[in-house]
Coordinates of C-alpha atoms in Angstrom, one line a residue:
M1 CA 176.2 55.8 144.1
K2 CA 178.0 52.9 146.2
H3 CA 177.7 49.2 145.6
N4 CA 178.1 47.2 148.8
T5 CA 180.1 44.4 147.3
S6 CA 180.1 42.2 150.4
F7 CA 176.4 42.1 150.5
F8 CA 177.0 39.9 146.8
V9 CA 179.3 37.9 147.3
F10 CA 177.5 36.8 150.9
R11 CA 174.5 36.1 149.2
G12 CA 177.4 34.4 146.7
F13 CA 179.0 32.6 149.2
L14 CA 174.7 31.0 150.5
V15 CA 174.3 29.8 147.0
V16 CA 177.3 27.7 147.6
L17 CA 176.2 26.6 150.4
V18 CA 173.3 25.4 149.6
L19 CA 174.1 23.7 146.7
V20 CA 177.0 21.9 149.0
F21 CA 174.1 20.9 152.2
A22 CA 172.0 19.4 149.1
G23 CA 174.7 17.1 147.8
I24 CA 175.6 18.8 144.8
A25 CA 178.8 19.0 143.3
W26 CA 180.4 22.7 143.1
H27 CA 183.1 23.3 140.4
P28 CA 183.4 26.9 140.9
A29 CA 185.7 27.5 137.3
T30 CA 184.0 24.6 135.5
V31 CA 182.8 26.0 132.1
H32 CA 182.9 22.6 129.7
A33 CA 180.1 21.0 128.0
G34 CA 178.9 18.2 129.9
E35 CA 181.3 19.0 133.0
E36 CA 178.7 21.1 134.4
T37 CA 176.8 21.0 138.1
T38 CA 173.0 20.2 137.1
Y39 CA 170.6 22.5 139.2
S40 CA 167.5 22.2 139.2
P41 CA 165.4 24.5 137.6
E42 CA 164.5 27.0 141.2
E43 CA 168.7 27.1 141.2
V44 CA 168.9 27.8 138.3
K45 CA 166.6 30.5 138.1
A46 CA 168.2 32.3 141.8
I47 CA 171.8 31.7 139.8
K48 CA 170.3 33.8 136.7
A49 CA 169.2 36.2 138.3
W50 CA 172.1 36.8 140.7
A51 CA 174.4 36.9 138.3
H52 CA 172.5 38.9 135.7
S53 CA 172.2 41.7 138.6
L54 CA 176.1 41.2 139.4
A55 CA 177.3 41.3 135.3
L56 CA 175.3 44.9 135.3
Q57 CA 176.9 46.5 138.0
A58 CA 180.5 45.2 136.9
A59 CA 179.3 46.7 133.4
T60 CA 178.3 50.0 134.7
Y61 CA 181.4 50.2 136.2
G62 CA 183.2 49.0 133.4
A63 CA 182.1 51.6 131.1
P64 CA 183.4 54.9 131.5
I65 CA 187.0 52.5 130.5
V66 CA 185.5 51.6 127.7
G67 CA 183.7 54.1 126.7
M68 CA 187.7 56.1 126.7
Y69 CA 189.2 52.9 124.9
N70 CA 186.5 52.9 122.1
L71 CA 187.5 57.1 121.5
R72 CA 191.5 56.4 121.9
D73 CA 190.6 54.4 119.0
T74 CA 188.8 56.4 116.7
V75 CA 191.6 59.4 117.4
A76 CA 194.9 57.8 118.3
T77 CA 195.6 54.0 117.9
G78 CA 192.6 52.2 115.6
P79 CA 193.1 51.6 111.9
N80 CA 191.2 54.7 111.0
A81 CA 192.6 56.7 113.9
K82 CA 192.7 60.5 113.6
V83 CA 195.9 61.4 114.7
K84 CA 199.4 58.8 116.2
P85 CA 199.4 58.9 120.4
N86 CA 200.4 61.8 122.0
Q87 CA 199.3 64.0 119.3
L88 CA 196.6 66.9 118.4
W89 CA 194.0 66.0 116.3
R90 CA 192.0 69.6 115.8
M91 CA 188.7 69.8 114.2
P92 CA 188.2 71.7 111.5
N93 CA 184.6 73.2 112.1
I94 CA 181.9 73.2 115.3
S95 CA 180.6 69.4 115.2
T96 CA 178.0 69.5 112.4
P97 CA 176.9 65.8 112.1
K98 CA 179.3 64.8 109.7
L99 CA 182.5 65.5 111.7
A100 CA 180.5 64.8 115.4
Q101 CA 179.7 61.2 113.8
E102 CA 183.4 60.9 111.4
S103 CA 185.4 62.1 115.6
G104 CA 182.6 59.0 117.3
Y105 CA 182.2 62.1 120.1
V106 CA 178.5 61.9 121.3
T107 CA 176.6 65.1 122.6
P108 CA 179.3 67.4 121.1
N109 CA 179.2 71.2 121.8
V110 CA 178.8 73.4 118.7
N111 CA 179.6 76.3 119.9
T112 CA 183.2 75.8 120.4
I113 CA 185.9 73.7 118.0
Y114 CA 187.4 70.8 119.5
G115 CA 191.2 69.4 119.9
F116 CA 191.4 65.4 120.8
G117 CA 194.4 63.4 121.4
F118 CA 195.4 60.4 123.4
M119 CA 198.8 60.6 125.0
D120 CA 200.3 57.2 126.6
L121 CA 202.7 59.0 129.0
S122 CA 204.7 54.9 129.7
Q123 CA 208.0 56.3 128.1
E124 CA 208.4 60.0 129.3
P125 CA 206.2 63.1 130.3
I126 CA 204.3 65.1 128.2
I127 CA 205.2 69.2 127.8
L128 CA 201.4 70.4 126.5
T129 CA 201.6 74.4 126.3
A130 CA 198.9 76.4 125.8
P131 CA 198.3 79.9 124.4
D132 CA 197.1 82.9 125.2
S133 CA 194.1 83.7 124.0
D134 CA 193.5 87.4 124.2
G135 CA 190.6 86.9 126.5
R136 CA 188.9 84.5 124.5
Y137 CA 186.7 81.6 125.9
Y138 CA 188.4 78.4 126.1
M139 CA 189.4 75.6 128.2
I140 CA 191.4 72.5 128.4
E141 CA 190.1 69.5 129.8
L142 CA 192.2 66.6 130.4
V143 CA 190.3 63.1 131.4
D144 CA 192.0 60.4 132.8
M145 CA 190.8 56.6 131.2
W146 CA 188.0 56.1 133.4
D147 CA 186.8 59.9 132.5
N148 CA 187.6 61.3 135.0
A149 CA 188.2 65.2 134.5
F150 CA 191.3 65.5 136.6
A151 CA 192.4 69.1 135.4
Y152 CA 192.6 71.7 133.7
P153 CA 195.1 74.0 132.9
A154 CA 193.3 76.6 130.8
G155 CA 190.2 77.5 131.5
K156 CA 187.1 79.3 133.8
E157 CA 189.4 78.3 137.5
A158 CA 193.0 78.3 135.6
G159 CA 192.3 81.4 133.3
Y160 CA 193.2 82.4 129.5
K161 CA 196.9 82.9 130.0
G162 CA 198.3 80.3 129.0
G163 CA 202.0 78.5 130.4
K164 CA 203.4 74.9 130.0
F165 CA 203.0 71.8 132.0
A166 CA 203.6 68.2 131.8
L167 CA 201.2 65.7 132.7
V168 CA 203.2 62.9 134.2
G169 CA 202.5 59.4 134.2
P170 CA 202.3 57.0 137.6
G171 CA 205.5 55.9 138.7
W172 CA 207.1 58.7 137.0
D173 CA 210.3 60.3 139.3
G174 CA 212.3 62.2 137.1
K175 CA 213.0 66.5 136.8
L176 CA 211.2 69.3 135.0
P177 CA 212.5 71.9 133.2
D178 CA 212.1 75.1 134.8
G179 CA 209.2 77.4 134.1
V180 CA 207.0 74.0 133.5
K181 CA 204.0 73.2 135.7
R182 CA 203.6 69.7 137.0
I183 CA 200.6 68.2 136.6
D184 CA 200.5 63.7 137.7
A185 CA 197.9 62.0 135.9
P186 CA 195.9 59.2 137.7
T187 CA 196.5 56.6 134.6
R188 CA 198.8 56.0 131.9
W189 CA 196.3 57.1 129.2
V190 CA 194.9 60.3 129.2
E191 CA 193.5 62.6 127.3
I192 CA 193.8 66.2 126.4
Q193 CA 190.7 67.7 125.0
P194 CA 190.6 71.3 124.1
R195 CA 187.3 73.5 123.1
V196 CA 187.5 76.9 122.4
H197 CA 184.7 79.4 122.1
V198 CA 183.5 80.6 118.3
K199 CA 180.4 82.1 117.7
N200 CA 179.7 81.8 114.6
Q201 CA 181.9 81.3 110.9
D202 CA 183.1 84.3 110.4
D203 CA 184.7 84.0 113.7
L204 CA 186.0 80.9 113.2
P205 CA 189.5 82.1 112.0
A206 CA 190.1 83.8 115.1
A207 CA 189.3 80.5 117.5
Q208 CA 191.5 78.1 114.9
K209 CA 194.6 80.3 115.6
V210 CA 193.9 79.8 119.5
L211 CA 193.0 76.1 118.8
E212 CA 196.5 75.8 116.3
G213 CA 198.6 77.7 119.7
I214 CA 197.7 74.6 122.0
T215 CA 200.3 72.0 121.8
V216 CA 202.0 68.7 123.2
Q217 CA 205.5 67.2 123.0
G218 CA 207.3 64.9 124.9
L219 CA 209.7 66.3 127.0
A220 CA 212.6 64.5 125.7
E221 CA 212.5 66.5 122.6
Y222 CA 211.2 69.5 124.6
E223 CA 214.5 69.3 125.9
G224 CA 216.0 68.8 122.7
K225 CA 217.5 65.3 123.7
P226 CA 216.8 62.0 121.4
A227 CA 213.1 60.8 121.9
P228 CA 212.1 56.6 123.0
A229 CA 212.1 54.4 120.4
P230 CA 208.1 54.4 119.5
L231 CA 205.6 52.2 120.7
T232 CA 203.6 49.7 118.6
Y233 CA 200.2 49.2 119.9
N234 CA 197.8 46.1 119.2
Y235 CA 194.9 47.0 120.6
E236 CA 191.8 45.4 119.9
T237 CA 189.6 46.8 117.1
P238 CA 186.3 47.4 119.0
K239 CA 183.0 46.1 116.5
V240 CA 180.3 48.9 116.9
D241 CA 177.0 50.0 115.1
P242 CA 178.9 52.5 113.0
K243 CA 176.1 54.6 112.9
A244 CA 176.2 55.5 116.4
A245 CA 178.0 57.2 119.0
S246 CA 180.8 54.7 120.0
S247 CA 180.4 55.5 123.6
L248 CA 177.0 53.7 123.2
L249 CA 178.9 50.8 123.6
K250 CA 176.4 48.6 120.8
F251 CA 179.0 46.5 120.4
E252 CA 178.3 43.8 117.1
D253 CA 179.5 41.2 119.8
P254 CA 178.2 41.8 123.1
M255 CA 181.5 40.2 125.1
Q256 CA 183.5 42.4 123.6
F257 CA 182.7 44.4 126.2
W258 CA 184.6 42.2 128.6
S259 CA 187.5 41.9 127.3
I260 CA 187.8 45.8 126.0
F261 CA 187.1 46.0 129.9
I262 CA 189.6 44.1 131.9
A263 CA 192.4 44.8 128.9
A264 CA 191.9 48.7 129.8
M265 CA 191.5 48.0 133.3
N266 CA 195.0 46.2 133.5
E267 CA 196.8 48.9 131.6
N268 CA 195.0 51.4 133.6
P269 CA 193.7 50.3 137.3
P270 CA 191.5 52.3 138.7
P271 CA 192.3 53.7 142.1
K272 CA 193.8 51.6 145.0
D273 CA 190.6 52.3 146.6
Q274 CA 188.3 50.6 144.3
I275 CA 190.5 48.4 144.2
D276 CA 190.4 46.5 147.1
A277 CA 186.9 47.1 147.7
V278 CA 185.4 46.5 143.7
L279 CA 187.1 44.2 141.5
P280 CA 187.0 41.4 144.4
G281 CA 183.7 40.9 143.9
Y282 CA 183.6 40.5 140.6
K283 CA 186.3 37.2 140.8
Y284 CA 182.7 35.3 139.8
L285 CA 182.7 36.7 136.1
G286 CA 186.6 36.0 136.2
I287 CA 187.9 39.2 136.0
E288 CA 190.4 39.7 138.1
L289 CA 193.2 42.4 137.5
G290 CA 196.6 42.0 136.1
K291 CA 195.1 39.2 134.0
P292 CA 193.5 38.8 131.2
W293 CA 190.1 37.9 130.7
K294 CA 189.0 34.3 129.8
S295 CA 185.8 33.0 129.2
E296 CA 187.1 30.1 131.3
A297 CA 187.3 31.7 134.7
V298 CA 184.2 32.6 134.9
L299 CA 182.4 30.6 137.4
N300 CA 179.7 29.0 134.7
S301 CA 177.9 28.5 132.0
I302 CA 175.0 30.5 133.3
F303 CA 177.7 33.8 134.6
L304 CA 178.4 33.3 131.1
E305 CA 175.4 33.5 129.2
E306 CA 174.3 36.8 131.9
M307 CA 178.0 38.7 131.2
K308 CA 176.7 38.7 127.9
A309 CA 173.9 39.8 128.4
A310 CA 174.5 42.1 129.9
G311 CA 177.1 43.7 127.5
A312 CA 174.4 43.6 125.3
E313 CA 172.1 45.5 127.8
I314 CA 174.3 48.3 129.1
G315 CA 174.7 51.0 126.9
P316 CA 171.1 50.8 125.7
M317 CA 170.2 50.9 130.0
I318 CA 172.6 53.6 130.6
S319 CA 171.4 55.8 128.4
R320 CA 167.4 55.7 129.5
L321 CA 168.4 56.4 133.4
P322 CA 169.6 60.1 133.7
Y323 CA 167.0 61.0 135.4
L324 CA 168.4 59.1 138.4
I325 CA 171.2 60.8 138.9
G326 CA 170.1 64.8 138.9
P327 CA 167.8 67.6 140.6
N328 CA 165.1 67.7 137.5
G329 CA 162.0 68.9 137.0
N330 CA 159.5 70.1 134.0
G331 CA 160.7 67.2 131.7
W332 CA 164.5 68.6 132.6
I333 CA 167.7 66.7 135.1
A334 CA 170.2 69.2 135.5
T335 CA 173.7 67.1 135.7
P336 CA 174.7 66.6 139.5
Y337 CA 176.9 68.9 140.8
N338 CA 179.9 65.7 140.6
F339 CA 179.3 65.3 136.9
G340 CA 182.7 65.2 135.2
A341 CA 184.8 62.9 138.7
A342 CA 182.0 60.9 139.5
A343 CA 184.1 57.9 139.3
A344 CA 186.4 59.2 142.0
E345 CA 183.7 59.5 143.9
A346 CA 182.9 56.2 143.7
D347 CA 179.0 57.2 142.3
Y348 CA 179.5 54.1 139.5
L349 CA 176.0 54.9 138.2
T350 CA 176.9 58.2 137.5
A351 CA 179.7 58.1 136.0
A352 CA 178.3 55.7 133.8
V353 CA 175.6 57.9 132.2
N354 CA 178.2 60.6 131.8
A355 CA 180.3 58.1 129.6
V356 CA 177.2 57.1 127.7
L357 CA 175.8 60.5 126.8
G358 CA 178.6 62.8 127.9
L359 CA 181.6 60.8 127.2
T360 CA 184.5 63.5 128.6
A361 CA 182.1 66.2 129.7
N362 CA 183.4 68.5 131.8
T363 CA 183.6 69.0 136.2
A364 CA 180.7 71.2 137.0
N365 CA 182.6 74.7 138.4
E366 CA 184.4 75.1 134.9
A367 CA 181.0 73.4 133.0
F368 CA 177.5 72.1 133.3
Y369 CA 174.6 71.1 131.1
I370 CA 171.3 70.7 131.5
W371 CA 169.1 67.8 129.9
S372 CA 165.6 66.4 128.6
N373 CA 164.2 63.9 126.5
L374 CA 160.4 64.8 128.2
D375 CA 158.5 67.6 127.7
Y376 CA 157.0 69.1 131.0
K377 CA 154.2 66.2 131.6
G378 CA 156.7 63.7 131.3
Q379 CA 156.2 62.8 127.2
Q380 CA 159.1 62.5 125.1
L381 CA 160.0 64.7 122.8
T382 CA 159.5 64.2 118.8
G383 CA 159.9 66.4 115.9
E384 CA 155.8 64.7 115.0
K385 CA 155.3 67.7 117.0
N386 CA 155.8 71.9 117.5
Y387 CA 157.0 72.5 120.8
T388 CA 158.6 76.3 122.7
M389 CA 160.0 76.3 125.5
T390 CA 160.6 80.0 127.6
L391 CA 163.3 81.2 129.8
P392 CA 162.8 83.5 132.1
A393 CA 164.5 86.7 132.3
T394 CA 165.9 85.8 136.1
F395 CA 167.0 82.1 134.6
P396 CA 169.7 81.5 136.8
Y397 CA 171.5 78.5 135.3
T398 CA 172.1 80.4 132.4
K399 CA 174.3 83.2 134.4
V400 CA 178.3 82.6 133.2
V401 CA 181.8 84.3 134.5
P402 CA 182.7 86.6 131.1
P403 CA 183.7 85.3 128.9
G404 CA 181.9 82.1 129.7
F405 CA 178.2 81.5 127.4
W406 CA 175.7 79.3 127.8
S407 CA 173.7 77.6 124.6
V408 CA 170.6 75.0 123.8
T409 CA 171.6 72.3 121.7
M410 CA 169.3 69.7 119.9
Y411 CA 170.5 66.2 119.0
D412 CA 168.9 62.8 117.2
G413 CA 167.7 60.6 120.0
E414 CA 168.4 57.9 118.3
T415 CA 172.2 58.9 117.0
K416 CA 173.2 61.2 120.2
L417 CA 174.1 63.5 117.4
T418 CA 173.5 66.8 116.5
V419 CA 170.9 67.2 113.7
E420 CA 171.0 68.4 109.9
N421 CA 168.8 71.1 108.8
P422 CA 167.9 73.1 106.1
I423 CA 169.3 76.3 107.7
N424 CA 172.6 74.3 109.6
R425 CA 171.5 75.3 113.5
Y426 CA 172.4 72.7 115.6
S427 CA 171.8 75.5 119.1
L428 CA 170.7 78.9 119.9
G429 CA 172.2 80.8 123.1
S430 CA 174.2 84.3 124.2
D431 CA 175.9 83.7 121.0
N432 CA 172.8 84.9 119.0
D433 CA 170.2 87.8 118.8
L434 CA 167.5 85.9 120.4
K435 CA 164.3 87.7 120.2
K436 CA 163.1 88.9 124.1
N437 CA 159.4 88.8 125.1
P438 CA 157.9 92.7 126.9
D439 CA 159.3 90.9 130.1
G440 CA 162.5 89.9 129.1
S441 CA 162.4 86.1 129.0
I442 CA 163.2 84.0 125.7
T443 CA 161.1 81.7 123.7
I444 CA 162.1 79.6 121.9
Y445 CA 160.3 77.3 119.4
L446 CA 161.5 73.3 118.6
Q447 CA 160.2 72.1 115.5
P448 CA 161.2 70.8 111.8
A449 CA 159.9 73.1 110.6
S450 CA 160.3 77.1 110.0
P451 CA 157.6 79.0 112.1
G452 CA 157.6 82.0 110.0
A453 CA 160.2 84.4 109.7
D454 CA 159.5 86.9 112.4
K455 CA 159.9 83.6 114.7
E456 CA 163.1 82.3 112.7
S457 CA 165.9 83.9 115.1
N458 CA 164.5 81.5 117.8
W459 CA 164.2 78.7 116.0
L460 CA 165.8 75.9 116.9
P461 CA 165.2 72.7 114.1
T462 CA 164.3 69.4 115.1
P463 CA 164.5 66.0 113.8
K464 CA 161.5 64.2 112.5
G465 CA 162.4 61.5 115.1
P466 CA 162.7 61.6 118.5
F467 CA 165.0 64.0 120.1
Y468 CA 167.1 65.4 123.4
M469 CA 168.3 69.0 123.9
L470 CA 171.4 70.4 126.0
M471 CA 171.2 73.2 127.9
R472 CA 175.4 74.2 128.6
N473 CA 176.8 76.5 131.1
Y474 CA 180.6 77.4 130.2
A475 CA 182.1 79.0 132.9
P476 CA 179.0 79.2 135.2
S477 CA 178.9 82.1 137.9
D478 CA 178.5 81.8 141.5
E479 CA 174.4 82.4 141.2
A480 CA 174.3 79.4 138.5
I481 CA 176.5 76.9 140.4
K482 CA 174.4 77.5 143.4
A483 CA 171.4 77.3 141.7
L484 CA 172.6 73.6 140.8
K485 CA 173.8 72.6 143.9
D486 CA 169.6 73.2 145.1
P487 CA 167.6 70.3 144.1
S488 CA 164.8 72.7 145.5
A489 CA 165.5 75.4 141.8
A490 CA 165.0 72.9 139.6
K491 CA 161.7 73.5 139.9
L492 CA 162.4 76.3 137.8
L493 CA 163.7 74.9 134.9
P494 CA 161.6 76.4 131.4
K495 CA 158.5 73.7 130.4
V496 CA 158.2 72.1 127.5
E497 CA 154.8 72.3 125.9
P498 CA 153.5 71.2 123.3
A499 CA 152.0 73.8 120.3
S500 CA 148.6 74.7 120.5

């Protein structure tokens, strides 16, 4: 979604002209009590509407980097960080509800074990070592601070043989050792996120061995030289709802969204074309690249009030907009082909949905997602009802390139995390021994309680309240990618039907 910033600037200019010709003094940078211009009710209404619209657009643009900042705080720089910067934290198991909440990772994949690590590339490159997995599916996703997946040292395209890679920050022009492949990062900070396929608990030790083989070290250490002195970080700590994933942006003080947005952006600037075309339109909100955000720089108190409102609204609002961004049918939406890298294409709505509902999601060629929180009639899915859905034998969206896999995972509609249940089952898919119907199709039962012993192999437990599901395809085949790119193929998405 491209924003015509010149249009917004022009409208603001008209408001100024009207006020000037009406003989009203205009103080563009004044927010001090008792010194503001007095507006008519009609003018106040118009200014509030435009200011709110601008604040929502700016918050949409900023949501990905704020989500990544929050994740960085959880993983590497906050008071309860999992590991230090330039190290990897490896989750000990699949993303159970407890582990997912601790990691701050929204809508987690439970068919892989994860690693997380934030690399600060300001001093030197980081050397990443990837192992040979002996044919096991794994990927290493590299994500910039705008939530763009910009490279994959391992995965469907790169393969699973491993190698050595140098993550190089902006402006570094030194020499790398022989045998190390250079990967240029768009931002100072990047996240390394390995995912290693694990089929079940018996398979966990072998998957953990691959995950342990993914390592990072500074260039100096790699070359046996003295390392740079460690940096001290004094970042603002996000204060968000502890019961929800941090990417939902539920700040205790909505104004913290803005201070974090600007601080993170100043440290990790967007691409130059966005600096030139997008950021000037946000000057009315006191946003200027390279300068800390201060309320005194906002145009006036009306704009400040609307920024506070937008800061509170943006996470919940974006979480309700996924059906706008991709082909959909029967209550499902397939993520658009630019998911995972939408901000780089100036599609800021898709980038925001990506960040709020699936932070650090992959690019479609490596993995794609099909999402639903509705039944085929458009009604909210809820654990108060029992449902079934049937995947045809020829269903294209689940076709993979070996050793890839597919799955359907259940999530709580409020927390966006996996769901506690009596059989500790969070997903169903190609790793499971699913019963097939005579025509080769697969029926999945969606309900809080067991549908009976004869159907339990195909039971995906739901929470008692609202829920949503995510269908994943890791290493999608050409047939699956073709379906993803074809909006008319959405009619093939399965009906989720209330049980009679």
